[in-house]
């Protein structure tokens, strides 16, 4: 890991000197997108297992989801970053943060996916069967598009929440925005300004995302109504 | 395996002490944050525009900024204003603000969901605005917001783990210091994680039941 911030003198800090925060934005986005993608991939089998008629599958999936969501992100990150080396698994802070938040995301996304699937009317499944559609065609052409529409608000809200949660990666030394800000805050009283800048950047990232998601939702609703 | 359980038995008292601190932080933040959240919800809906804008800004900043940033701002910011409260008090202030911001949004949603007919009925009975709010709107709105507020309580309990970073000796901080002393991070954080889960999983289950019952009632 390259340290983006720690070797710069504190005197450079001012409202205009927001360079450390700007330089740290890619790390914030890397943690967020990486964790979301890992969560997305794991959540799909989890969702099917959670809805399975085979009880052990259902119990394992439910257990995974509960544990993933029930333990605070910071504890997950410490467990992975400080704990796993004890059994020979060494990860750098960025990898540990992406994997840790990815596990948590899988738990939340599996529930969002399931909610989306439950929202699709039973008649849609019956109609697909009546039309003789195969399982894959039924899923990709009939069920998934409708489920996606139902789960989009949940996905968008979760993603925006994850942007904020990525700040927790700072505790294991990922040089994202909060790490950059706290490095300065510990050195100089003016460093506090960087937290305000970081907060503004978080809001500047999440507000357009929220608006885009709302726009996409409205478009999908219109397409569905046609 | 036996070795691990012996180790867990040895570190349990210190972790449990930390868990109590986490629960205290949660209780204080909710106790102060929920009434403040109600004030924010009423402020957002106020006809007096400056109050409404201020409340909206407080809610949006509290929900938009990560809780960790809020804690850091309190912890590093207050000394700059020549007041240096203890780390625990900083944690209570930071978490209370986050609680109030989220509660404000949930309660506003709850208050807005109150049926216009019941409000009209209250008016027809010549209730004053204050009585209408106290006896009709708040009790009904609160009922709708309860599942979200229970979810918020779980979220705040989890967020107490962040106060480790401003040196509060709660569960995560105690686990961290034990793992530094014993070099057994895997087992230490596993037990700490299970202790958090022992609170959050049953609490989430109860929240889901309440949510289900509420949706049946509507």
GROMACS .gro file of C-alpha atoms in nm:
model
  444
    1UNK     CA    1   0.000   0.000   0.000
    2UNK     CA    2   0.128   0.342  -0.084
    3UNK     CA    3   0.073   0.598   0.190
    4UNK     CA    4  -0.085   0.898   0.026
    5UNK     CA    5  -0.090   1.137   0.313
    6UNK     CA    6   0.122   1.069   0.615
    7UNK     CA    7   0.454   1.220   0.504
    8UNK     CA    8   0.321   1.566   0.420
    9UNK     CA    9   0.374   1.854   0.663
   10UNK     CA   10   0.075   1.971   0.864
   11UNK     CA   11   0.129   2.336   0.769
   12UNK     CA   12  -0.017   2.269   0.426
   13UNK     CA   13  -0.361   2.209   0.573
   14UNK     CA   14  -0.628   2.471   0.507
   15UNK     CA   15  -0.971   2.476   0.353
   16UNK     CA   16  -0.804   2.520   0.016
   17UNK     CA   17  -0.551   2.247   0.096
   18UNK     CA   18  -0.791   1.961   0.050
   19UNK     CA   19  -0.546   1.762  -0.166
   20UNK     CA   20  -0.521   1.467   0.078
   21UNK     CA   21  -0.897   1.419   0.065
   22UNK     CA   22  -0.912   1.446  -0.313
   23UNK     CA   23  -0.625   1.198  -0.349
   24UNK     CA   24  -0.803   0.958  -0.115
   25UNK     CA   25  -1.134   0.952  -0.309
   26UNK     CA   26  -1.020   0.665  -0.540
   27UNK     CA   27  -0.958   0.448  -0.233
   28UNK     CA   28  -1.305   0.526  -0.097
   29UNK     CA   29  -1.455   0.428  -0.432
   30UNK     CA   30  -1.233   0.118  -0.466
   31UNK     CA   31  -1.344  -0.013  -0.126
   32UNK     CA   32  -1.711   0.064  -0.200
   33UNK     CA   33  -1.727  -0.082  -0.551
   34UNK     CA   34  -1.505  -0.381  -0.465
   35UNK     CA   35  -1.714  -0.471  -0.159
   36UNK     CA   36  -2.041  -0.425  -0.350
   37UNK     CA   37  -1.925  -0.654  -0.633
   38UNK     CA   38  -1.805  -0.926  -0.395
   39UNK     CA   39  -2.132  -0.896  -0.203
   40UNK     CA   40  -2.335  -0.913  -0.526
   41UNK     CA   41  -2.162  -1.232  -0.644
   42UNK     CA   42  -2.195  -1.413  -0.308
   43UNK     CA   43  -2.553  -1.290  -0.253
   44UNK     CA   44  -2.694  -1.471  -0.560
   45UNK     CA   45  -2.626  -1.829  -0.439
   46UNK     CA   46  -2.715  -1.717  -0.085
   47UNK     CA   47  -3.054  -1.595  -0.204
   48UNK     CA   48  -3.127  -1.930  -0.375
   49UNK     CA   49  -3.008  -2.124  -0.069
   50UNK     CA   50  -3.222  -1.905   0.158
   51UNK     CA   51  -3.531  -1.986  -0.049
   52UNK     CA   52  -3.443  -2.355  -0.094
   53UNK     CA   53  -3.673  -2.635   0.021
   54UNK     CA   54  -3.367  -2.823   0.148
   55UNK     CA   55  -3.354  -2.724   0.517
   56UNK     CA   56  -2.972  -2.745   0.575
   57UNK     CA   57  -2.918  -2.503   0.281
   58UNK     CA   58  -3.171  -2.266   0.428
   59UNK     CA   59  -3.014  -2.279   0.775
   60UNK     CA   60  -2.660  -2.223   0.644
   61UNK     CA   61  -2.773  -1.925   0.435
   62UNK     CA   62  -2.975  -1.776   0.722
   63UNK     CA   63  -2.680  -1.826   0.959
   64UNK     CA   64  -2.442  -1.657   0.717
   65UNK     CA   65  -2.678  -1.363   0.663
   66UNK     CA   66  -2.739  -1.313   1.036
   67UNK     CA   67  -2.371  -1.334   1.129
   68UNK     CA   68  -2.262  -1.109   0.839
   69UNK     CA   69  -2.512  -0.841   0.936
   70UNK     CA   70  -2.503  -0.888   1.312
   71UNK     CA   71  -2.134  -0.816   1.369
   72UNK     CA   72  -2.018  -0.453   1.333
   73UNK     CA   73  -1.802  -0.385   1.022
   74UNK     CA   74  -1.505  -0.274   1.233
   75UNK     CA   75  -1.497  -0.612   1.411
   76UNK     CA   76  -1.512  -0.795   1.076
   77UNK     CA   77  -1.220  -0.587   0.951
   78UNK     CA   78  -1.012  -0.653   1.265
   79UNK     CA   79  -1.096  -1.024   1.250
   80UNK     CA   80  -0.978  -1.046   0.889
   81UNK     CA   81  -0.683  -0.808   0.903
   82UNK     CA   82  -0.539  -0.897   1.245
   83UNK     CA   83  -0.690  -1.243   1.297
   84UNK     CA   84  -0.642  -1.431   0.971
   85UNK     CA   85  -0.259  -1.396   0.970
   86UNK     CA   86  -0.278  -1.628   1.274
   87UNK     CA   87  -0.379  -1.907   1.034
   88UNK     CA   88  -0.138  -1.796   0.762
   89UNK     CA   89  -0.369  -1.571   0.557
   90UNK     CA   90  -0.195  -1.237   0.511
   91UNK     CA   91  -0.388  -0.957   0.344
   92UNK     CA   92  -0.302  -0.594   0.289
   93UNK     CA   93  -0.543  -0.336   0.441
   94UNK     CA   94  -0.722  -0.263   0.113
   95UNK     CA   95  -0.784  -0.634   0.042
   96UNK     CA   96  -0.898  -0.697   0.401
   97UNK     CA   97  -1.139  -0.401   0.387
   98UNK     CA   98  -1.289  -0.505   0.052
   99UNK     CA   99  -1.332  -0.867   0.165
  100UNK     CA  100  -1.471  -0.769   0.507
  101UNK     CA  101  -1.724  -0.520   0.374
  102UNK     CA  102  -1.794  -0.764   0.086
  103UNK     CA  103  -1.903  -1.033   0.335
  104UNK     CA  104  -2.135  -0.786   0.509
  105UNK     CA  105  -2.272  -0.669   0.173
  106UNK     CA  106  -2.346  -1.029   0.075
  107UNK     CA  107  -2.568  -1.061   0.382
  108UNK     CA  108  -2.761  -0.742   0.310
  109UNK     CA  109  -2.781  -0.794  -0.068
  110UNK     CA  110  -2.908  -1.152  -0.031
  111UNK     CA  111  -3.202  -1.013   0.169
  112UNK     CA  112  -3.263  -0.734  -0.084
  113UNK     CA  113  -3.255  -0.988  -0.370
  114UNK     CA  114  -3.496  -1.215  -0.185
  115UNK     CA  115  -3.730  -0.922  -0.123
  116UNK     CA  116  -3.723  -0.846  -0.496
  117UNK     CA  117  -3.800  -1.205  -0.588
  118UNK     CA  118  -4.086  -1.229  -0.338
  119UNK     CA  119  -4.233  -0.913  -0.491
  120UNK     CA  120  -4.281  -1.085  -0.828
  121UNK     CA  121  -4.639  -1.211  -0.845
  122UNK     CA  122  -4.683  -1.591  -0.829
  123UNK     CA  123  -4.893  -1.573  -1.147
  124UNK     CA  124  -4.584  -1.469  -1.342
  125UNK     CA  125  -4.418  -1.801  -1.260
  126UNK     CA  126  -4.736  -1.992  -1.349
  127UNK     CA  127  -4.775  -1.800  -1.676
  128UNK     CA  128  -4.413  -1.874  -1.769
  129UNK     CA  129  -4.470  -2.245  -1.701
  130UNK     CA  130  -4.790  -2.235  -1.906
  131UNK     CA  131  -4.597  -2.084  -2.197
  132UNK     CA  132  -4.347  -2.369  -2.169
  133UNK     CA  133  -4.054  -2.139  -2.090
  134UNK     CA  134  -3.743  -2.313  -1.958
  135UNK     CA  135  -3.610  -2.226  -1.610
  136UNK     CA  136  -3.330  -2.003  -1.742
  137UNK     CA  137  -3.547  -1.815  -1.995
  138UNK     CA  138  -3.817  -1.770  -1.732
  139UNK     CA  139  -3.564  -1.628  -1.488
  140UNK     CA  140  -3.379  -1.396  -1.728
  141UNK     CA  141  -3.673  -1.275  -1.941
  142UNK     CA  142  -3.967  -1.273  -1.700
  143UNK     CA  143  -3.871  -1.287  -1.333
  144UNK     CA  144  -3.535  -1.103  -1.309
  145UNK     CA  145  -3.648  -0.781  -1.486
  146UNK     CA  146  -3.950  -0.751  -1.256
  147UNK     CA  147  -3.752  -0.844  -0.946
  148UNK     CA  148  -3.484  -0.591  -1.040
  149UNK     CA  149  -3.742  -0.315  -1.052
  150UNK     CA  150  -3.864  -0.407  -0.704
  151UNK     CA  151  -3.515  -0.430  -0.557
  152UNK     CA  152  -3.365  -0.118  -0.717
  153UNK     CA  153  -3.451   0.125  -0.434
  154UNK     CA  154  -3.304  -0.118  -0.180
  155UNK     CA  155  -2.988  -0.167  -0.389
  156UNK     CA  156  -2.938   0.208  -0.432
  157UNK     CA  157  -2.991   0.279  -0.062
  158UNK     CA  158  -2.749   0.003   0.030
  159UNK     CA  159  -2.483   0.124  -0.214
  160UNK     CA  160  -2.506   0.479  -0.078
  161UNK     CA  161  -2.478   0.343   0.277
  162UNK     CA  162  -2.172   0.144   0.170
  163UNK     CA  163  -1.998   0.462   0.048
  164UNK     CA  164  -2.024   0.587   0.406
  165UNK     CA  165  -1.931   0.250   0.560
  166UNK     CA  166  -1.612   0.245   0.351
  167UNK     CA  167  -1.485   0.510   0.597
  168UNK     CA  168  -1.440   0.224   0.846
  169UNK     CA  169  -1.155   0.090   0.630
  170UNK     CA  170  -0.948   0.375   0.776
  171UNK     CA  171  -0.919   0.187   1.108
  172UNK     CA  172  -0.698  -0.078   0.949
  173UNK     CA  173  -0.494   0.183   0.759
  174UNK     CA  174  -0.660   0.206   0.418
  175UNK     CA  175  -0.570   0.556   0.301
  176UNK     CA  176  -0.927   0.658   0.214
  177UNK     CA  177  -1.083   0.996   0.295
  178UNK     CA  178  -1.130   0.958   0.670
  179UNK     CA  179  -0.778   0.820   0.709
  180UNK     CA  180  -0.645   1.124   0.522
  181UNK     CA  181  -0.847   1.361   0.740
  182UNK     CA  182  -0.763   1.193   1.072
  183UNK     CA  183  -0.392   1.186   0.990
  184UNK     CA  184  -0.399   1.567   0.974
  185UNK     CA  185  -0.643   1.615   1.259
  186UNK     CA  186  -0.405   1.436   1.493
  187UNK     CA  187  -0.123   1.672   1.394
  188UNK     CA  188  -0.280   2.013   1.378
  189UNK     CA  189  -0.596   2.181   1.509
  190UNK     CA  190  -0.684   2.304   1.161
  191UNK     CA  191  -0.691   1.943   1.046
  192UNK     CA  192  -1.051   1.935   1.169
  193UNK     CA  193  -1.146   2.125   0.853
  194UNK     CA  194  -1.055   1.819   0.650
  195UNK     CA  195  -1.334   1.624   0.822
  196UNK     CA  196  -1.582   1.884   0.703
  197UNK     CA  197  -1.439   1.860   0.352
  198UNK     CA  198  -1.461   1.479   0.374
  199UNK     CA  199  -1.823   1.504   0.491
  200UNK     CA  200  -1.904   1.734   0.199
  201UNK     CA  201  -1.739   1.491  -0.046
  202UNK     CA  202  -1.941   1.201   0.101
  203UNK     CA  203  -2.258   1.400   0.049
  204UNK     CA  204  -2.144   1.511  -0.297
  205UNK     CA  205  -2.098   1.144  -0.386
  206UNK     CA  206  -2.420   1.014  -0.233
  207UNK     CA  207  -2.673   1.282  -0.331
  208UNK     CA  208  -2.622   1.242  -0.713
  209UNK     CA  209  -2.631   0.863  -0.666
  210UNK     CA  210  -2.963   0.894  -0.486
  211UNK     CA  211  -3.102   1.119  -0.758
  212UNK     CA  212  -2.977   0.887  -1.036
  213UNK     CA  213  -3.135   0.588  -0.865
  214UNK     CA  214  -3.464   0.772  -0.826
  215UNK     CA  215  -3.454   0.867  -1.197
  216UNK     CA  216  -3.377   0.509  -1.301
  217UNK     CA  217  -3.659   0.382  -1.080
  218UNK     CA  218  -3.905   0.622  -1.241
  219UNK     CA  219  -3.791   0.517  -1.591
  220UNK     CA  220  -3.827   0.147  -1.506
  221UNK     CA  221  -4.171   0.208  -1.357
  222UNK     CA  222  -4.276   0.382  -1.677
  223UNK     CA  223  -4.132   0.101  -1.892
  224UNK     CA  224  -4.315  -0.154  -1.678
  225UNK     CA  225  -4.644   0.031  -1.701
  226UNK     CA  226  -4.642   0.030  -2.078
  227UNK     CA  227  -1.053  -2.647   2.084
  228UNK     CA  228  -1.039  -2.685   2.464
  229UNK     CA  229  -0.751  -2.442   2.455
  230UNK     CA  230  -0.968  -2.190   2.271
  231UNK     CA  231  -1.254  -2.220   2.520
  232UNK     CA  232  -1.009  -2.176   2.808
  233UNK     CA  233  -0.873  -1.866   2.638
  234UNK     CA  234  -1.226  -1.734   2.585
  235UNK     CA  235  -1.312  -1.796   2.951
  236UNK     CA  236  -1.003  -1.596   3.049
  237UNK     CA  237  -1.079  -1.292   2.833
  238UNK     CA  238  -1.457  -1.297   2.876
  239UNK     CA  239  -1.476  -1.070   3.185
  240UNK     CA  240  -1.285  -0.788   3.014
  241UNK     CA  241  -1.491  -0.820   2.694
  242UNK     CA  242  -1.812  -0.831   2.896
  243UNK     CA  243  -1.709  -0.510   3.072
  244UNK     CA  244  -1.668  -0.356   2.727
  245UNK     CA  245  -2.008  -0.486   2.619
  246UNK     CA  246  -2.168  -0.309   2.917
  247UNK     CA  247  -2.003   0.017   2.806
  248UNK     CA  248  -2.136  -0.040   2.450
  249UNK     CA  249  -2.486  -0.094   2.588
  250UNK     CA  250  -2.460   0.217   2.807
  251UNK     CA  251  -2.355   0.423   2.505
  252UNK     CA  252  -2.649   0.283   2.305
  253UNK     CA  253  -2.899   0.351   2.585
  254UNK     CA  254  -2.780   0.709   2.645
  255UNK     CA  255  -2.773   0.790   2.272
  256UNK     CA  256  -3.127   0.661   2.226
  257UNK     CA  257  -3.258   0.823   2.542
  258UNK     CA  258  -3.135   1.167   2.437
  259UNK     CA  259  -3.142   1.119   2.059
  260UNK     CA  260  -3.502   1.000   2.017
  261UNK     CA  261  -3.670   1.308   2.175
  262UNK     CA  262  -3.429   1.529   1.978
  263UNK     CA  263  -3.527   1.333   1.666
  264UNK     CA  264  -3.893   1.409   1.739
  265UNK     CA  265  -3.808   1.779   1.767
  266UNK     CA  266  -3.622   1.759   1.435
  267UNK     CA  267  -3.919   1.582   1.272
  268UNK     CA  268  -4.154   1.856   1.395
  269UNK     CA  269  -3.897   2.119   1.290
  270UNK     CA  270  -3.877   1.979   0.936
  271UNK     CA  271  -4.258   1.998   0.905
  272UNK     CA  272  -4.272   2.347   1.060
  273UNK     CA  273  -4.432   2.631   0.863
  274UNK     CA  274  -4.161   2.866   0.995
  275UNK     CA  275  -3.917   2.828   0.704
  276UNK     CA  276  -3.583   2.906   0.876
  277UNK     CA  277  -3.660   2.638   1.141
  278UNK     CA  278  -3.761   2.394   0.871
  279UNK     CA  279  -3.441   2.455   0.670
  280UNK     CA  280  -3.221   2.424   0.978
  281UNK     CA  281  -3.390   2.095   1.074
  282UNK     CA  282  -3.357   1.960   0.718
  283UNK     CA  283  -2.987   2.054   0.714
  284UNK     CA  284  -2.926   1.885   1.052
  285UNK     CA  285  -3.106   1.568   0.940
  286UNK     CA  286  -2.931   1.552   0.602
  287UNK     CA  287  -2.583   1.613   0.744
  288UNK     CA  288  -2.638   1.358   1.021
  289UNK     CA  289  -2.750   1.094   0.772
  290UNK     CA  290  -2.507   1.190   0.495
  291UNK     CA  291  -2.185   1.200   0.694
  292UNK     CA  292  -2.044   0.867   0.816
  293UNK     CA  293  -2.086   0.817   1.193
  294UNK     CA  294  -1.708   0.782   1.220
  295UNK     CA  295  -1.663   1.134   1.075
  296UNK     CA  296  -1.921   1.272   1.320
  297UNK     CA  297  -1.731   1.114   1.610
  298UNK     CA  298  -1.399   1.253   1.489
  299UNK     CA  299  -1.545   1.601   1.443
  300UNK     CA  300  -1.675   1.597   1.803
  301UNK     CA  301  -1.356   1.448   1.946
  302UNK     CA  302  -1.109   1.672   1.763
  303UNK     CA  303  -1.340   1.970   1.714
  304UNK     CA  304  -1.465   2.044   2.067
  305UNK     CA  305  -1.113   2.098   2.211
  306UNK     CA  306  -1.064   2.359   1.935
  307UNK     CA  307  -1.366   2.535   2.090
  308UNK     CA  308  -1.190   2.518   2.430
  309UNK     CA  309  -1.405   2.238   2.571
  310UNK     CA  310  -1.246   1.897   2.621
  311UNK     CA  311  -1.508   1.645   2.732
  312UNK     CA  312  -1.411   1.286   2.808
  313UNK     CA  313  -1.397   1.038   2.518
  314UNK     CA  314  -1.714   0.872   2.655
  315UNK     CA  315  -1.904   1.201   2.652
  316UNK     CA  316  -1.775   1.274   2.298
  317UNK     CA  317  -1.906   0.932   2.195
  318UNK     CA  318  -2.247   1.006   2.350
  319UNK     CA  319  -2.262   1.345   2.174
  320UNK     CA  320  -2.164   1.199   1.834
  321UNK     CA  321  -2.393   0.896   1.853
  322UNK     CA  322  -2.680   1.108   1.987
  323UNK     CA  323  -2.655   1.335   1.685
  324UNK     CA  324  -2.656   1.038   1.446
  325UNK     CA  325  -2.954   0.889   1.636
  326UNK     CA  326  -3.146   1.217   1.625
  327UNK     CA  327  -3.086   1.263   1.251
  328UNK     CA  328  -3.210   0.915   1.158
  329UNK     CA  329  -3.494   0.922   1.412
  330UNK     CA  330  -3.594   1.263   1.274
  331UNK     CA  331  -3.634   1.115   0.928
  332UNK     CA  332  -3.821   0.802   1.047
  333UNK     CA  333  -4.053   1.002   1.272
  334UNK     CA  334  -4.124   1.256   0.998
  335UNK     CA  335  -4.227   0.963   0.775
  336UNK     CA  336  -4.444   0.829   1.059
  337UNK     CA  337  -4.612   1.163   1.128
  338UNK     CA  338  -4.684   1.214   0.758
  339UNK     CA  339  -4.849   0.872   0.737
  340UNK     CA  340  -5.120   0.972   0.988
  341UNK     CA  341  -5.455   0.953   0.817
  342UNK     CA  342  -5.596   1.296   0.728
  343UNK     CA  343  -5.941   1.177   0.843
  344UNK     CA  344  -5.828   1.126   1.204
  345UNK     CA  345  -5.673   1.473   1.205
  346UNK     CA  346  -5.999   1.621   1.073
  347UNK     CA  347  -6.190   1.426   1.335
  348UNK     CA  348  -5.963   1.578   1.603
  349UNK     CA  349  -6.026   1.924   1.461
  350UNK     CA  350  -6.399   1.858   1.455
  351UNK     CA  351  -6.376   1.778   1.825
  352UNK     CA  352  -6.222   2.126   1.868
  353UNK     CA  353  -5.884   2.000   1.987
  354UNK     CA  354  -5.616   2.268   1.996
  355UNK     CA  355  -5.316   2.217   1.765
  356UNK     CA  356  -5.098   2.117   2.061
  357UNK     CA  357  -5.353   1.859   2.182
  358UNK     CA  358  -5.400   1.733   1.826
  359UNK     CA  359  -5.024   1.677   1.804
  360UNK     CA  360  -5.002   1.523   2.151
  361UNK     CA  361  -5.307   1.295   2.148
  362UNK     CA  362  -5.363   1.216   1.780
  363UNK     CA  363  -5.066   1.272   1.548
  364UNK     CA  364  -4.767   1.171   1.766
  365UNK     CA  365  -4.916   0.847   1.908
  366UNK     CA  366  -5.026   0.728   1.563
  367UNK     CA  367  -4.708   0.843   1.385
  368UNK     CA  368  -4.490   0.687   1.651
  369UNK     CA  369  -4.661   0.353   1.603
  370UNK     CA  370  -4.575   0.351   1.232
  371UNK     CA  371  -4.214   0.452   1.302
  372UNK     CA  372  -4.152   0.187   1.570
  373UNK     CA  373  -3.999  -0.088   1.349
  374UNK     CA  374  -3.760   0.167   1.190
  375UNK     CA  375  -3.667   0.301   1.533
  376UNK     CA  376  -3.594  -0.053   1.655
  377UNK     CA  377  -3.371  -0.101   1.352
  378UNK     CA  378  -3.203   0.228   1.440
  379UNK     CA  379  -3.134   0.103   1.794
  380UNK     CA  380  -2.951  -0.198   1.645
  381UNK     CA  381  -2.763   0.030   1.405
  382UNK     CA  382  -2.652   0.255   1.694
  383UNK     CA  383  -2.547  -0.045   1.905
  384UNK     CA  384  -2.325  -0.155   1.614
  385UNK     CA  385  -2.197   0.201   1.571
  386UNK     CA  386  -2.071   0.202   1.931
  387UNK     CA  387  -1.784  -0.013   1.796
  388UNK     CA  388  -1.664   0.299   1.608
  389UNK     CA  389  -1.600   0.480   1.936
  390UNK     CA  390  -1.296   0.254   1.972
  391UNK     CA  391  -1.125   0.503   1.737
  392UNK     CA  392  -1.177   0.789   1.984
  393UNK     CA  393  -1.037   0.577   2.272
  394UNK     CA  394  -1.359   0.470   2.444
  395UNK     CA  395  -1.308   0.136   2.627
  396UNK     CA  396  -1.604  -0.046   2.479
  397UNK     CA  397  -1.621  -0.403   2.349
  398UNK     CA  398  -1.415  -0.353   2.030
  399UNK     CA  399  -1.149  -0.147   2.208
  400UNK     CA  400  -1.114  -0.412   2.479
  401UNK     CA  401  -1.088  -0.685   2.216
  402UNK     CA  402  -0.821  -0.482   2.038
  403UNK     CA  403  -0.612  -0.438   2.352
  404UNK     CA  404  -0.648  -0.809   2.443
  405UNK     CA  405  -0.538  -0.913   2.093
  406UNK     CA  406  -0.233  -0.685   2.122
  407UNK     CA  407  -0.137  -0.835   2.458
  408UNK     CA  408  -0.201  -1.200   2.374
  409UNK     CA  409  -0.125  -1.210   1.998
  410UNK     CA  410  -0.441  -1.419   1.957
  411UNK     CA  411  -0.644  -1.181   1.742
  412UNK     CA  412  -0.845  -1.450   1.562
  413UNK     CA  413  -1.001  -1.599   1.876
  414UNK     CA  414  -1.038  -1.261   2.047
  415UNK     CA  415  -1.227  -1.092   1.763
  416UNK     CA  416  -1.428  -1.408   1.701
  417UNK     CA  417  -1.556  -1.395   2.062
  418UNK     CA  418  -1.616  -1.020   2.044
  419UNK     CA  419  -1.808  -1.072   1.719
  420UNK     CA  420  -2.021  -1.343   1.877
  421UNK     CA  421  -2.099  -1.114   2.171
  422UNK     CA  422  -2.222  -0.843   1.932
  423UNK     CA  423  -2.421  -1.104   1.738
  424UNK     CA  424  -2.576  -1.235   2.062
  425UNK     CA  425  -2.741  -0.894   2.101
  426UNK     CA  426  -2.809  -0.795   1.739
  427UNK     CA  427  -2.950  -1.122   1.603
  428UNK     CA  428  -3.231  -1.163   1.862
  429UNK     CA  429  -3.299  -0.787   1.841
  430UNK     CA  430  -3.332  -0.807   1.459
  431UNK     CA  431  -3.563  -1.106   1.496
  432UNK     CA  432  -3.789  -0.914   1.737
  433UNK     CA  433  -3.784  -0.613   1.500
  434UNK     CA  434  -3.894  -0.834   1.210
  435UNK     CA  435  -4.180  -0.977   1.419
  436UNK     CA  436  -4.297  -0.628   1.518
  437UNK     CA  437  -4.273  -0.517   1.154
  438UNK     CA  438  -4.480  -0.816   1.043
  439UNK     CA  439  -4.743  -0.753   1.309
  440UNK     CA  440  -4.761  -0.384   1.215
  441UNK     CA  441  -4.808  -0.462   0.846
  442UNK     CA  442  -5.086  -0.707   0.935
  443UNK     CA  443  -5.256  -0.437   1.139
  444UNK     CA  444  -5.274  -0.197   0.845
   0.00000   0.00000   0.00000
